Amino acid sequence: MRDLQSERDLRGIGLNRVGVRGIKRPMEVLSMEGPALHTVGRFCAFTDLPPDVRGSHMSRIAQLVLQWDGRVPCPSSARELLSSLSSSLGASASEAEVRFPFFVPKASPVTRIPCPLEVRCRVLASLRGEDLSFRLAVKVPVKTLCPCSREISSFGAHNQRAHVTIEVGSRRMIWIEELVAVAEENASSPVYPVLKRQDERFVTEGAYMRPRFVEDLARDCAARLLEDPRVESLRVRVVSHESIHDHDAVAEVIRP
């Protein structure tokens, strides 16, 4: 059969990225505190394409993604997938991304009712020659309480759910749970899927004693991460879904 993809292209324009996105497959995620967790990942995978080649063999890309038996968030495992993509397609550069839900084991703070918390995660890795770039991102729900509202009010202070997105670049192993802990420990309070009355009181009073602006939370998370020698680059974004406004408050730190 005629192989149109392998025919010569005369336009002289190479492609930086060509590939597939939206491949869903079961996968395993490494956990700090026990066996690997099973989840479903949504994958994208790309390679570059030389200017003299008409098309990419995209079925090979999909096949390699579906056959890959690696685990995230392990940089060496990502390198294996990217190396196989580059080798199979004769590419000089390859890239893969996977998005997936991860459930952090939690328990309500007083009554200790088990209530796993969903954290949205993203891994993005690229390989050019032997140079690997690896990034891990988590989006963590937390609670913020406004310091200004507490300072000026005789009773209470406005508080709300917020999301902390932490993205770190590192070629060394960083655990998802470590990034979740950075977000939760610097917020006014963690959030929990299940709270009884005793738990709700604990969370409410605890947040009142730890007021945080979005600016505070973004800076405190970044400061903690910058102390970690494994972290080569970072991005921290805090979005607070303000309870007394019809808009969100946002703060962001990017290094370098």
mmCIF file of C-alpha atoms in Angstrom, residues 65-216:
data_model
loop_
_atom_site.group_PDB
_atom_site.id
_atom_site.type_symbol
_atom_site.label_atom_id
_atom_site.label_comp_id
_atom_site.label_asym_id
_atom_site.label_seq_id
_atom_site.Cartn_x
_atom_site.Cartn_y
_atom_site.Cartn_z
ATOM 1 C CA VAL A 65 1.282 5.631 24.667
ATOM 2 C CA LEU A 66 -1.124 2.723 25.139
ATOM 3 C CA GLN A 67 1.671 0.173 25.543
ATOM 4 C CA TRP A 68 3.764 2.255 27.942
ATOM 5 C CA ASP A 69 3.934 0.513 31.328
ATOM 6 C CA GLY A 70 5.573 3.327 33.277
ATOM 7 C CA ARG A 71 4.327 5.130 36.359
ATOM 8 C CA VAL A 72 4.053 8.798 37.198
ATOM 9 C CA PRO A 73 5.397 11.086 38.519
ATOM 10 C CA CYS A 74 8.772 9.430 37.824
ATOM 11 C CA PRO A 75 11.172 11.350 35.510
ATOM 12 C CA SER A 76 13.039 8.191 34.462
ATOM 13 C CA SER A 77 9.765 6.550 33.435
ATOM 14 C CA ALA A 78 8.866 9.604 31.347
ATOM 15 C CA ARG A 79 12.265 9.435 29.669
ATOM 16 C CA GLU A 80 11.531 5.856 28.589
ATOM 17 C CA LEU A 81 8.304 6.882 26.847
ATOM 18 C CA LEU A 82 9.859 9.896 25.165
ATOM 19 C CA SER A 83 12.905 7.944 24.005
ATOM 20 C CA SER A 84 10.662 5.336 22.418
ATOM 21 C CA LEU A 85 8.653 8.066 20.663
ATOM 22 C CA SER A 86 11.762 9.743 19.255
ATOM 23 C CA SER A 87 13.312 6.445 18.191
ATOM 24 C CA SER A 88 10.180 5.005 16.571
ATOM 25 C CA LEU A 89 9.393 8.148 14.599
ATOM 26 C CA GLY A 90 12.966 9.231 13.840
ATOM 27 C CA ALA A 91 12.402 12.515 15.666
ATOM 28 C CA SER A 92 14.925 14.802 17.326
ATOM 29 C CA ALA A 93 12.424 15.980 19.967
ATOM 30 C CA SER A 94 9.382 14.494 21.687
ATOM 31 C CA GLU A 95 6.859 15.629 24.273
ATOM 32 C CA ALA A 96 4.137 13.997 26.359
ATOM 33 C CA GLU A 97 1.551 15.249 28.812
ATOM 34 C CA VAL A 98 -0.879 13.416 31.045
ATOM 35 C CA ARG A 99 -3.670 14.810 33.228
ATOM 36 C CA PHE A 100 -5.274 12.686 35.913
ATOM 37 C CA PRO A 101 -7.119 12.751 39.239
ATOM 38 C CA PHE A 102 -5.198 11.663 42.329
ATOM 39 C CA PHE A 103 -6.899 10.918 45.638
ATOM 40 C CA VAL A 104 -5.008 11.950 48.758
ATOM 41 C CA PRO A 105 -5.906 9.866 51.840
ATOM 42 C CA LYS A 106 -7.475 12.148 54.436
ATOM 43 C CA ALA A 107 -9.664 11.943 57.511
ATOM 44 C CA SER A 108 -11.913 14.559 59.076
ATOM 45 C CA PRO A 109 -9.800 16.400 61.688
ATOM 46 C CA VAL A 110 -11.706 15.444 64.875
ATOM 47 C CA THR A 111 -13.995 12.514 64.141
ATOM 48 C CA ARG A 112 -11.370 10.859 61.875
ATOM 49 C CA ILE A 113 -13.859 9.782 59.214
ATOM 50 C CA PRO A 114 -11.946 8.632 56.107
ATOM 51 C CA CYS A 115 -12.593 11.013 53.191
ATOM 52 C CA PRO A 116 -10.131 10.899 50.277
ATOM 53 C CA LEU A 117 -9.559 14.301 48.655
ATOM 54 C CA GLU A 118 -9.365 14.621 44.867
ATOM 55 C CA VAL A 119 -6.389 16.575 43.529
ATOM 56 C CA ARG A 120 -6.086 17.332 39.821
ATOM 57 C CA CYS A 121 -2.587 16.577 38.515
ATOM 58 C CA ARG A 122 -0.598 17.172 35.353
ATOM 59 C CA VAL A 123 2.766 15.837 34.204
ATOM 60 C CA LEU A 124 4.522 17.418 31.216
ATOM 61 C CA ALA A 125 7.817 16.032 29.931
ATOM 62 C CA SER A 126 9.899 16.734 26.850
ATOM 63 C CA LEU A 127 13.090 15.273 25.449
ATOM 64 C CA ARG A 128 15.505 16.860 22.978
ATOM 65 C CA GLY A 129 18.478 14.634 22.371
ATOM 66 C CA GLU A 130 19.356 13.501 25.896
ATOM 67 C CA ASP A 131 18.100 16.693 27.578
ATOM 68 C CA LEU A 132 14.988 15.914 29.648
ATOM 69 C CA SER A 133 12.561 18.556 30.918
ATOM 70 C CA PHE A 134 10.075 17.310 33.502
ATOM 71 C CA ARG A 135 7.275 19.256 35.206
ATOM 72 C CA LEU A 136 4.718 18.151 37.785
ATOM 73 C CA ALA A 137 1.646 20.244 38.642
ATOM 74 C CA VAL A 138 -1.088 19.804 41.249
ATOM 75 C CA LYS A 139 -4.275 21.802 41.854
ATOM 76 C CA VAL A 140 -5.165 21.681 45.545
ATOM 77 C CA PRO A 141 -8.421 22.957 47.110
ATOM 78 C CA VAL A 142 -7.866 24.859 50.369
ATOM 79 C CA LYS A 143 -9.555 27.494 52.541
ATOM 80 C CA THR A 144 -8.495 31.129 52.921
ATOM 81 C CA LEU A 145 -9.638 33.672 55.508
ATOM 82 C CA CYS A 146 -9.129 37.380 54.861
ATOM 83 C CA PRO A 147 -6.757 39.136 57.326
ATOM 84 C CA CYS A 148 -8.241 42.555 56.542
ATOM 85 C CA SER A 149 -11.800 41.363 57.155
ATOM 86 C CA ARG A 150 -10.753 39.847 60.475
ATOM 87 C CA GLU A 151 -8.893 43.013 61.506
ATOM 88 C CA ILE A 152 -11.730 45.448 60.844
ATOM 89 C CA SER A 153 -14.709 43.323 61.947
ATOM 90 C CA SER A 154 -16.005 42.854 65.476
ATOM 91 C CA PHE A 155 -17.409 39.440 64.562
ATOM 92 C CA GLY A 156 -16.006 36.913 62.111
ATOM 93 C CA ALA A 157 -14.204 37.374 58.819
ATOM 94 C CA HIS A 158 -15.015 36.428 55.251
ATOM 95 C CA ASN A 159 -13.544 33.131 54.179
ATOM 96 C CA GLN A 160 -13.845 30.920 51.133
ATOM 97 C CA ARG A 161 -12.546 27.986 49.167
ATOM 98 C CA ALA A 162 -9.432 28.625 47.105
ATOM 99 C CA HIS A 163 -7.281 26.608 44.719
ATOM 100 C CA VAL A 164 -3.499 26.485 44.838
ATOM 101 C CA THR A 165 -1.833 25.305 41.641
ATOM 102 C CA ILE A 166 1.803 24.363 42.155
ATOM 103 C CA GLU A 167 3.968 23.450 39.172
ATOM 104 C CA VAL A 168 7.601 22.462 39.683
ATOM 105 C CA GLY A 169 10.324 21.603 37.219
ATOM 106 C CA SER A 170 12.727 18.924 38.397
ATOM 107 C CA ARG A 171 14.615 15.959 36.981
ATOM 108 C CA ARG A 172 14.538 14.357 40.431
ATOM 109 C CA MET A 173 11.621 12.604 42.084
ATOM 110 C CA ILE A 174 9.108 14.893 43.793
ATOM 111 C CA TRP A 175 5.993 13.287 45.239
ATOM 112 C CA ILE A 176 2.481 14.553 44.600
ATOM 113 C CA GLU A 177 1.751 14.405 48.334
ATOM 114 C CA GLU A 178 4.706 16.720 49.030
ATOM 115 C CA LEU A 179 3.227 19.455 46.841
ATOM 116 C CA VAL A 180 -0.224 18.960 48.336
ATOM 117 C CA ALA A 181 1.281 19.400 51.816
ATOM 118 C CA VAL A 182 2.953 22.671 50.773
ATOM 119 C CA ALA A 183 -0.417 24.090 49.700
ATOM 120 C CA GLU A 184 -2.388 22.861 52.693
ATOM 121 C CA GLU A 185 0.160 23.791 55.361
ATOM 122 C CA ASN A 186 0.387 27.380 54.147
ATOM 123 C CA ALA A 187 -3.350 27.972 53.685
ATOM 124 C CA SER A 188 -5.737 29.110 56.393
ATOM 125 C CA SER A 189 -6.992 25.536 56.504
ATOM 126 C CA PRO A 190 -7.201 22.367 54.426
ATOM 127 C CA VAL A 191 -10.634 21.361 53.162
ATOM 128 C CA TYR A 192 -12.311 18.004 53.732
ATOM 129 C CA PRO A 193 -15.002 16.127 51.781
ATOM 130 C CA VAL A 194 -16.745 15.111 55.046
ATOM 131 C CA LEU A 195 -17.145 17.216 58.211
ATOM 132 C CA LYS A 196 -19.274 16.550 61.272
ATOM 133 C CA ARG A 197 -20.141 19.398 63.662
ATOM 134 C CA GLN A 198 -17.018 18.908 65.767
ATOM 135 C CA ASP A 199 -14.890 18.934 62.612
ATOM 136 C CA GLU A 200 -16.599 22.023 61.231
ATOM 137 C CA ARG A 201 -15.896 23.920 64.431
ATOM 138 C CA PHE A 202 -12.246 22.833 64.307
ATOM 139 C CA VAL A 203 -11.840 24.000 60.689
ATOM 140 C CA THR A 204 -13.687 27.280 61.226
ATOM 141 C CA GLU A 205 -11.761 28.270 64.349
ATOM 142 C CA GLY A 206 -8.465 27.047 62.940
ATOM 143 C CA ALA A 207 -8.842 29.180 59.814
ATOM 144 C CA TYR A 208 -9.680 32.216 61.959
ATOM 145 C CA MET A 209 -6.322 31.829 63.695
ATOM 146 C CA ARG A 210 -4.455 31.588 60.335
ATOM 147 C CA PRO A 211 -5.696 34.459 58.138
ATOM 148 C CA ARG A 212 -4.106 34.547 54.674
ATOM 149 C CA PHE A 213 -4.303 36.883 51.696
ATOM 150 C CA VAL A 214 -3.796 35.202 48.321
ATOM 151 C CA GLU A 215 -0.514 37.115 48.245
ATOM 152 C CA ASP A 216 0.554 35.536 51.540
#
